mmCIF file of C-alpha atoms and ligand atoms in Angstrom:
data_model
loop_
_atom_site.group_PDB
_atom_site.id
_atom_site.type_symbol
_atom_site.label_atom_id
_atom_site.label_comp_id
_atom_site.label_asym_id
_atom_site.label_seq_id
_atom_site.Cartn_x
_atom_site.Cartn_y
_atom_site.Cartn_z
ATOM 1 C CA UNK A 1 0.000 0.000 0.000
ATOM 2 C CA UNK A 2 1.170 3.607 -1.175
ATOM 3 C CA UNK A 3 1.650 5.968 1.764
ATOM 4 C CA UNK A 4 -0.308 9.123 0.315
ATOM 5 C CA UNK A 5 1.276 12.671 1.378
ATOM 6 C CA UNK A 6 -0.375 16.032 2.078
ATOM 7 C CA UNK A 7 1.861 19.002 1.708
ATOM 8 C CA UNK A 8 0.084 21.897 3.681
ATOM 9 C CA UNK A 9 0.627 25.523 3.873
ATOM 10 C CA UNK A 10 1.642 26.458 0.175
ATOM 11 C CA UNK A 11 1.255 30.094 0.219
ATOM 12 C CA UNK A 12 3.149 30.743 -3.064
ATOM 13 C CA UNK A 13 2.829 28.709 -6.524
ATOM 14 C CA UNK A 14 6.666 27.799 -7.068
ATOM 15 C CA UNK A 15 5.925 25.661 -4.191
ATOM 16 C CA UNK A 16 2.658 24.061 -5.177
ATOM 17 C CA UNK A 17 4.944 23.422 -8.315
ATOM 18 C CA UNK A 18 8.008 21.643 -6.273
ATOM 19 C CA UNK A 19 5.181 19.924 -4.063
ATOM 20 C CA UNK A 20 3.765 18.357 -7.735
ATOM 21 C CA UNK A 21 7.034 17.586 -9.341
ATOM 22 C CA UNK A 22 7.597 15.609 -6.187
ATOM 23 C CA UNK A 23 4.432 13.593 -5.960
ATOM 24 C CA UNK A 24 1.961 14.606 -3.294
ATOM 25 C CA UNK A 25 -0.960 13.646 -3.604
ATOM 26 C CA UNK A 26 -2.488 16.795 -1.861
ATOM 27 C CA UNK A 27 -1.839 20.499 -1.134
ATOM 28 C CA UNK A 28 -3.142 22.000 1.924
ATOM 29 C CA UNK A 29 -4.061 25.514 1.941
ATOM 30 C CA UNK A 30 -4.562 27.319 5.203
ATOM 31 C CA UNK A 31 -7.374 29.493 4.923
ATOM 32 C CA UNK A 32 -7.125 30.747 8.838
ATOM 33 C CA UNK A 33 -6.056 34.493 8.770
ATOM 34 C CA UNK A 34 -3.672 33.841 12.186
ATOM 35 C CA UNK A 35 -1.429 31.552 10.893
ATOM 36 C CA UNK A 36 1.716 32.754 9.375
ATOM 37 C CA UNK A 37 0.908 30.346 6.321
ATOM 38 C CA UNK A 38 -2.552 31.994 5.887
ATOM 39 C CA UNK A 39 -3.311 32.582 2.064
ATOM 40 C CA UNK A 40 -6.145 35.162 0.992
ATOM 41 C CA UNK A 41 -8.806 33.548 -1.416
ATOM 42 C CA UNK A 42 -6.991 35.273 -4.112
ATOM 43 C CA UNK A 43 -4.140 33.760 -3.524
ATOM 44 C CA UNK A 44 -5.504 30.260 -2.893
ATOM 45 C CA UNK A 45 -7.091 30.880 -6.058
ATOM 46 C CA UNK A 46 -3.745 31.231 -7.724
ATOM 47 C CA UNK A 47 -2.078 28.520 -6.006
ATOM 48 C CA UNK A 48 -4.470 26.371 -6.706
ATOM 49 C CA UNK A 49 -4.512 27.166 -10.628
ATOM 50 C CA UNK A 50 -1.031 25.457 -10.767
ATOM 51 C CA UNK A 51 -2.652 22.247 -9.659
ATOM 52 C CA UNK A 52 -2.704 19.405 -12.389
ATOM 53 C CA UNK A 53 -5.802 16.363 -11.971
ATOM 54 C CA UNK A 54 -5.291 14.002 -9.385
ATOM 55 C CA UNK A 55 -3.804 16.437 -6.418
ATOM 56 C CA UNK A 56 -6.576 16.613 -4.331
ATOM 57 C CA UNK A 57 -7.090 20.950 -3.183
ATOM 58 C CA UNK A 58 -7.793 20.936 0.887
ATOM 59 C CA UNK A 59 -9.132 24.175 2.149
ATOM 60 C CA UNK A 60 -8.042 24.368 5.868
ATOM 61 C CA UNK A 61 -10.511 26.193 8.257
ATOM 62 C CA UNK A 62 -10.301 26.641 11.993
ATOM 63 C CA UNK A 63 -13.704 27.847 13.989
ATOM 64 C CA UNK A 64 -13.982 29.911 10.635
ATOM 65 C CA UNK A 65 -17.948 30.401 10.808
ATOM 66 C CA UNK A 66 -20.202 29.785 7.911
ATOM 67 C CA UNK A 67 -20.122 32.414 5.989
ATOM 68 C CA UNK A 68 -15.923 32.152 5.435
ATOM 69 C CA UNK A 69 -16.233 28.678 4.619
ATOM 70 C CA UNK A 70 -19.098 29.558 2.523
ATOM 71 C CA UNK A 71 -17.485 32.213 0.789
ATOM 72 C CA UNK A 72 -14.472 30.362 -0.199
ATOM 73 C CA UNK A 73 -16.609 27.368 -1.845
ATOM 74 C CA UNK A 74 -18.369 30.044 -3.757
ATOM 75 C CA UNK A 75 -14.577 31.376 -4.837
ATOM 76 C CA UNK A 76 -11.992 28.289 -4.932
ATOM 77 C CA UNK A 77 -11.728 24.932 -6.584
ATOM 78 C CA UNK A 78 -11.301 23.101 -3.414
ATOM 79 C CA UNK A 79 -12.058 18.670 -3.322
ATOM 80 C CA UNK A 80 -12.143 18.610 0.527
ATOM 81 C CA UNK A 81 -11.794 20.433 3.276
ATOM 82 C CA UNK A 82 -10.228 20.392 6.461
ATOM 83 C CA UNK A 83 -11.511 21.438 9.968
ATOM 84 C CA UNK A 84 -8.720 22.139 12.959
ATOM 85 C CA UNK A 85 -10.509 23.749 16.071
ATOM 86 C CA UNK A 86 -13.775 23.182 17.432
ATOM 87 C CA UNK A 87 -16.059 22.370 15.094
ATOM 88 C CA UNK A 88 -19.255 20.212 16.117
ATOM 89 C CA UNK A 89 -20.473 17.221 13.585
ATOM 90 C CA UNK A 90 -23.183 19.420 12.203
ATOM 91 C CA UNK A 91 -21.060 22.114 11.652
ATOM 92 C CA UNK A 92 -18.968 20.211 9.632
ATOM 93 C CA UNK A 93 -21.511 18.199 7.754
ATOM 94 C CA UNK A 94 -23.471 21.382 6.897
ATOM 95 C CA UNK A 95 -21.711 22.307 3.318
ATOM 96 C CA UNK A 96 -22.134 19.196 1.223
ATOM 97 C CA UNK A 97 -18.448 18.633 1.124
ATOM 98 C CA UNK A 98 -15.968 15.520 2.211
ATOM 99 C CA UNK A 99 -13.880 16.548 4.965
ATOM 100 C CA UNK A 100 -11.538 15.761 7.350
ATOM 101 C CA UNK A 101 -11.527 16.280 11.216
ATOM 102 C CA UNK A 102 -8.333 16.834 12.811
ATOM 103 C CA UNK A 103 -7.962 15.149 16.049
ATOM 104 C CA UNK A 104 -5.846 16.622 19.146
ATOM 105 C CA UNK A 105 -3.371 14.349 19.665
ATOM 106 C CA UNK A 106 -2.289 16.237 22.907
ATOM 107 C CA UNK A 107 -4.211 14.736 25.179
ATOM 108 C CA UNK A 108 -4.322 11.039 24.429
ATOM 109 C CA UNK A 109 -6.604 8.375 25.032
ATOM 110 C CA UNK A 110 -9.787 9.996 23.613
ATOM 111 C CA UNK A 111 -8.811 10.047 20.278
ATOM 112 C CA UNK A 112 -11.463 7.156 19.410
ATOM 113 C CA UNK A 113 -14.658 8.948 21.239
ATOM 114 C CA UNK A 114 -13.403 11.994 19.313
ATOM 115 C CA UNK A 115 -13.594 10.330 16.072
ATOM 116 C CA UNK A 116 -17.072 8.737 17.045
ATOM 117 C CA UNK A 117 -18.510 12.268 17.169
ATOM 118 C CA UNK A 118 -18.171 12.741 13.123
ATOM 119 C CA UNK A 119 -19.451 9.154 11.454
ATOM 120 C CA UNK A 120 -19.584 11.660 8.090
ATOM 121 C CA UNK A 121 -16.358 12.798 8.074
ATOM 122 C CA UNK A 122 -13.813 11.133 4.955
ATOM 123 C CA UNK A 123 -11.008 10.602 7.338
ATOM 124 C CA UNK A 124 -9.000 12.082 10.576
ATOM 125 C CA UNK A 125 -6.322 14.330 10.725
ATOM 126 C CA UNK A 126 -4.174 13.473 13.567
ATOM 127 C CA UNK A 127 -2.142 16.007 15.148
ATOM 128 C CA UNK A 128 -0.266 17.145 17.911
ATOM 129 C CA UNK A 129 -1.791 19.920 18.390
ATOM 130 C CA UNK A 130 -3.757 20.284 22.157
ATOM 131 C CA UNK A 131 -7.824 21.149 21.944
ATOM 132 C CA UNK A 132 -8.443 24.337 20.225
ATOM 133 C CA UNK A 133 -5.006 24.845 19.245
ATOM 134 C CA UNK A 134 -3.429 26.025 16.037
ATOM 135 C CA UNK A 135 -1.142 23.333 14.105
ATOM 136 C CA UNK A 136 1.877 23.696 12.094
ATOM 137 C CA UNK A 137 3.282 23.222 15.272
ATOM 138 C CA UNK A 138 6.509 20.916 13.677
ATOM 139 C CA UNK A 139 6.123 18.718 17.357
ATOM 140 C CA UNK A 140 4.872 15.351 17.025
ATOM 141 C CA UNK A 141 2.982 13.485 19.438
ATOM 142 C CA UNK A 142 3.669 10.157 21.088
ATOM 143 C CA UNK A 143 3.020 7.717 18.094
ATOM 144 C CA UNK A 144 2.475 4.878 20.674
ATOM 145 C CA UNK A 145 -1.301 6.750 20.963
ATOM 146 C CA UNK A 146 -1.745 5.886 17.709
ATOM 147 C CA UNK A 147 -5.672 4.278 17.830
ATOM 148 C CA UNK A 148 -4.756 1.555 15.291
ATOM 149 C CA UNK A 149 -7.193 0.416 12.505
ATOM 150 C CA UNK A 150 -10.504 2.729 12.811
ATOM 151 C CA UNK A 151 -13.496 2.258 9.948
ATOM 152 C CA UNK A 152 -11.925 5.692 7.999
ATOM 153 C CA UNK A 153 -8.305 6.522 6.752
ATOM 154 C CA UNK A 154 -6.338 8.380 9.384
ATOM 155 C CA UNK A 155 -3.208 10.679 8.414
ATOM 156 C CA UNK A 156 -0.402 11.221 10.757
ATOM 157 C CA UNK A 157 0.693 14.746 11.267
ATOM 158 C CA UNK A 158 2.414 16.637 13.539
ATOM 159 C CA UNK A 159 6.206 17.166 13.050
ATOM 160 C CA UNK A 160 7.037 14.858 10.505
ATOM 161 C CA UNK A 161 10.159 15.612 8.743
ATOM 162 C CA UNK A 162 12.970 13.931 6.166
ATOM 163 C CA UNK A 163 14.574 12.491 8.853
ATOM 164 C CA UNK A 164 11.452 11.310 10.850
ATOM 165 C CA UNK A 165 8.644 10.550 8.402
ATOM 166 C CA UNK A 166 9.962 6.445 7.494
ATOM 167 C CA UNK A 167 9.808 5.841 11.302
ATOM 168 C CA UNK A 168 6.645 7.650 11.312
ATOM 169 C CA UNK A 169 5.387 5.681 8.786
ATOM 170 C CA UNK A 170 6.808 2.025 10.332
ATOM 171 C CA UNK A 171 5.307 2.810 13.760
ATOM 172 C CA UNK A 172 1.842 3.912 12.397
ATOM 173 C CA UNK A 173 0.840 2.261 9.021
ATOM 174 C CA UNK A 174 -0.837 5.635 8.113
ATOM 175 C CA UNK A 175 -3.209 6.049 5.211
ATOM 176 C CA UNK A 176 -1.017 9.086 4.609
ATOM 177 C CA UNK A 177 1.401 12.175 6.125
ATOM 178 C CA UNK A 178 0.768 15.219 6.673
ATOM 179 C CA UNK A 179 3.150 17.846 6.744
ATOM 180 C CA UNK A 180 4.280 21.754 6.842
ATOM 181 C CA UNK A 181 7.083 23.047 9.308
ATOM 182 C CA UNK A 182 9.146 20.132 8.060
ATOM 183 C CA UNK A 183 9.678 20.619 4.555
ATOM 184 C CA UNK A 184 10.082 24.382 5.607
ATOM 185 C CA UNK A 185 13.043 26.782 4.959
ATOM 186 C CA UNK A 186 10.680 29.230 7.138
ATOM 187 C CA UNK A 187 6.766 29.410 8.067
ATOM 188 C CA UNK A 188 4.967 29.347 4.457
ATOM 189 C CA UNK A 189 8.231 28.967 2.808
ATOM 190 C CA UNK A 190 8.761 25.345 0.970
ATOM 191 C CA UNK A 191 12.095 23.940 0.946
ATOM 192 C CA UNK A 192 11.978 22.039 -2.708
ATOM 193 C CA UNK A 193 14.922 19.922 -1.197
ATOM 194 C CA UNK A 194 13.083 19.379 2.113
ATOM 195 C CA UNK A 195 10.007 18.353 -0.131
ATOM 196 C CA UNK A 196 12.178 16.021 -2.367
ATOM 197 C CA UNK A 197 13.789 14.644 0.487
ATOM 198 C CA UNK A 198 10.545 13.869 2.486
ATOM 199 C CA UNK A 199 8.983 12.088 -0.705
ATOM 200 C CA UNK A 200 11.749 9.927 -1.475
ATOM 201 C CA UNK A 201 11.643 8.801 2.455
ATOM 202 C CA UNK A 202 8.016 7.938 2.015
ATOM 203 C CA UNK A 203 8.292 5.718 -1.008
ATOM 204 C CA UNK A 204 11.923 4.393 0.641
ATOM 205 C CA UNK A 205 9.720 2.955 3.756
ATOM 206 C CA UNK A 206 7.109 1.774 1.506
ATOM 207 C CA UNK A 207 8.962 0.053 -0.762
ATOM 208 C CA UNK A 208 10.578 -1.564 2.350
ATOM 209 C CA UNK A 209 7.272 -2.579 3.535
ATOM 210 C CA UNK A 210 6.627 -3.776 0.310
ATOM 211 C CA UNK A 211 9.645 -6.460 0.022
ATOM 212 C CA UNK A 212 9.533 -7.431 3.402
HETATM 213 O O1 LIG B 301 -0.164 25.149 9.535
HETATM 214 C C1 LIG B 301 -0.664 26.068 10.173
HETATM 215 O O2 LIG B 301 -0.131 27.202 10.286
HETATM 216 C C2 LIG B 301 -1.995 25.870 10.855
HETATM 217 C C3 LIG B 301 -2.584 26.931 11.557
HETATM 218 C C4 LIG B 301 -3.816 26.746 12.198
HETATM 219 C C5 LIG B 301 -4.481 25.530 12.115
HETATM 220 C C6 LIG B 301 -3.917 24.454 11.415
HETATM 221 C C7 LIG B 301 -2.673 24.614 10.788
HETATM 222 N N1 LIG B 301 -2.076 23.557 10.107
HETATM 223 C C8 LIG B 301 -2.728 22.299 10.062
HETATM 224 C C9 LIG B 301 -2.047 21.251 9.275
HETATM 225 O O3 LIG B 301 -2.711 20.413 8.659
HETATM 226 C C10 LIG B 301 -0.543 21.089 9.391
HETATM 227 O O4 LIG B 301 -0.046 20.538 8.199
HETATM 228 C C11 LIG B 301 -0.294 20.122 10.552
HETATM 229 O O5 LIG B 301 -0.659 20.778 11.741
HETATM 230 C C12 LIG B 301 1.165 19.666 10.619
HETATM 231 O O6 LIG B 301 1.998 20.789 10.789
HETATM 232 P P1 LIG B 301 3.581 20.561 11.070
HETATM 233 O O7 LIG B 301 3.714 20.010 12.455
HETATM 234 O O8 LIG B 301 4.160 21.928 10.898
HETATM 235 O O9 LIG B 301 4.083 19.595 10.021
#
């Protein structure tokens, strides 16, 4: 099975580019004004232009209210969408689109009754971020919380890097990564050498898996 890679908080469109020369299979775009990798919808709209088929476009939203996430449907090309902070179930459900939940990996122990909470959502985000906090925090969490085999796909975030993201990957059997700070040369600025790197990492530890 092919690890599948999200590359999150593009904010220019050399490095939604580098991220598609390398093979991800997803860019992230973080559509929370706070962050330091926050895009405007123009921008998004931009970035996301340099997108071939078959890279899946994730709008990232944290506690953004209706009307934002409404707004940016209306203006961007986006496949799914991604919800950090405290959205409820019905919040969630309540455009139409697939999405995925991040889950605080902070605390653990509750990441399965989290999950339970959203039986529509496409798959789980799991991060090491604490309730109601920001992400793109490049810290992972303990990877021994990992819940194991739940009914949806659940991506690993949180920290990964070149150098981490094979032991990541052996510990956790993801359906994919997730990652920002660590293909970063600074916040919202890719490293196409950090991106390479991380790619050929994923496919080394696959490939691994594969033979063994
Ligand atoms: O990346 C951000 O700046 C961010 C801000 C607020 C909410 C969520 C955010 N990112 C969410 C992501 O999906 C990141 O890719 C994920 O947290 C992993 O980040 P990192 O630890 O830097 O690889």
């Amino acid at each position: 099975m092919r690890t599948r890679v999200k590359i999150c908080g593009i904010t220019r469109e050399a490095d939604a580019r580098a991220a598609v020369a390398a093979g991800c299979d997803a860019v992230g775009l973080v559509l929370h004004a706070p962050s330091p990798r926050a895009v405007t919808l123009e921008q998004a709209g931009l970035i996301l232009a340099q997108l071939p088929p078959f890279v899946t476009r994730v709008g990232l939203f944290m506690d953004a209210g209706t009307d934002a996430v409404q707004a940016a449907l209306e203006a961007l090309p986006l496949d799914l969408l991604q919800f950090h902070g405290h959205e409820p179930p019905e919040a969630c459900d309540a455009f139409g689109m697939d999405y995925l939940k991040a889950v605080p990996m902070a605390e653990p122990g509750w990441a399965r009754a989290f999950m339970a909470r959203y039986p529509r959502a496409r798959g789980f985000l799991l991060d090491s971020h604490g309730p109601g906090q920001a992400g793109g925090t490049g810290r992972t969490f303990d990877w021994a919380s990992w819940p194991g085999d739940v009914d949806r796909p659940l991506i690993l975030a949180g920290g990964l890097h070149p150098d981490n993201v094979a032991a990541a990957i052996a510990r956790t059997r993801p359906w994919a990564v997730d990652v920002s700070s660590g293909v970063e040369a600074a916040p919202g600025i890719k490293d196409p050498g950090r991106i390479t790197r991380f790619m050929s990492e994923v496919r080394r530890v696959d490939r691994e898996s594969a033979d063994a």
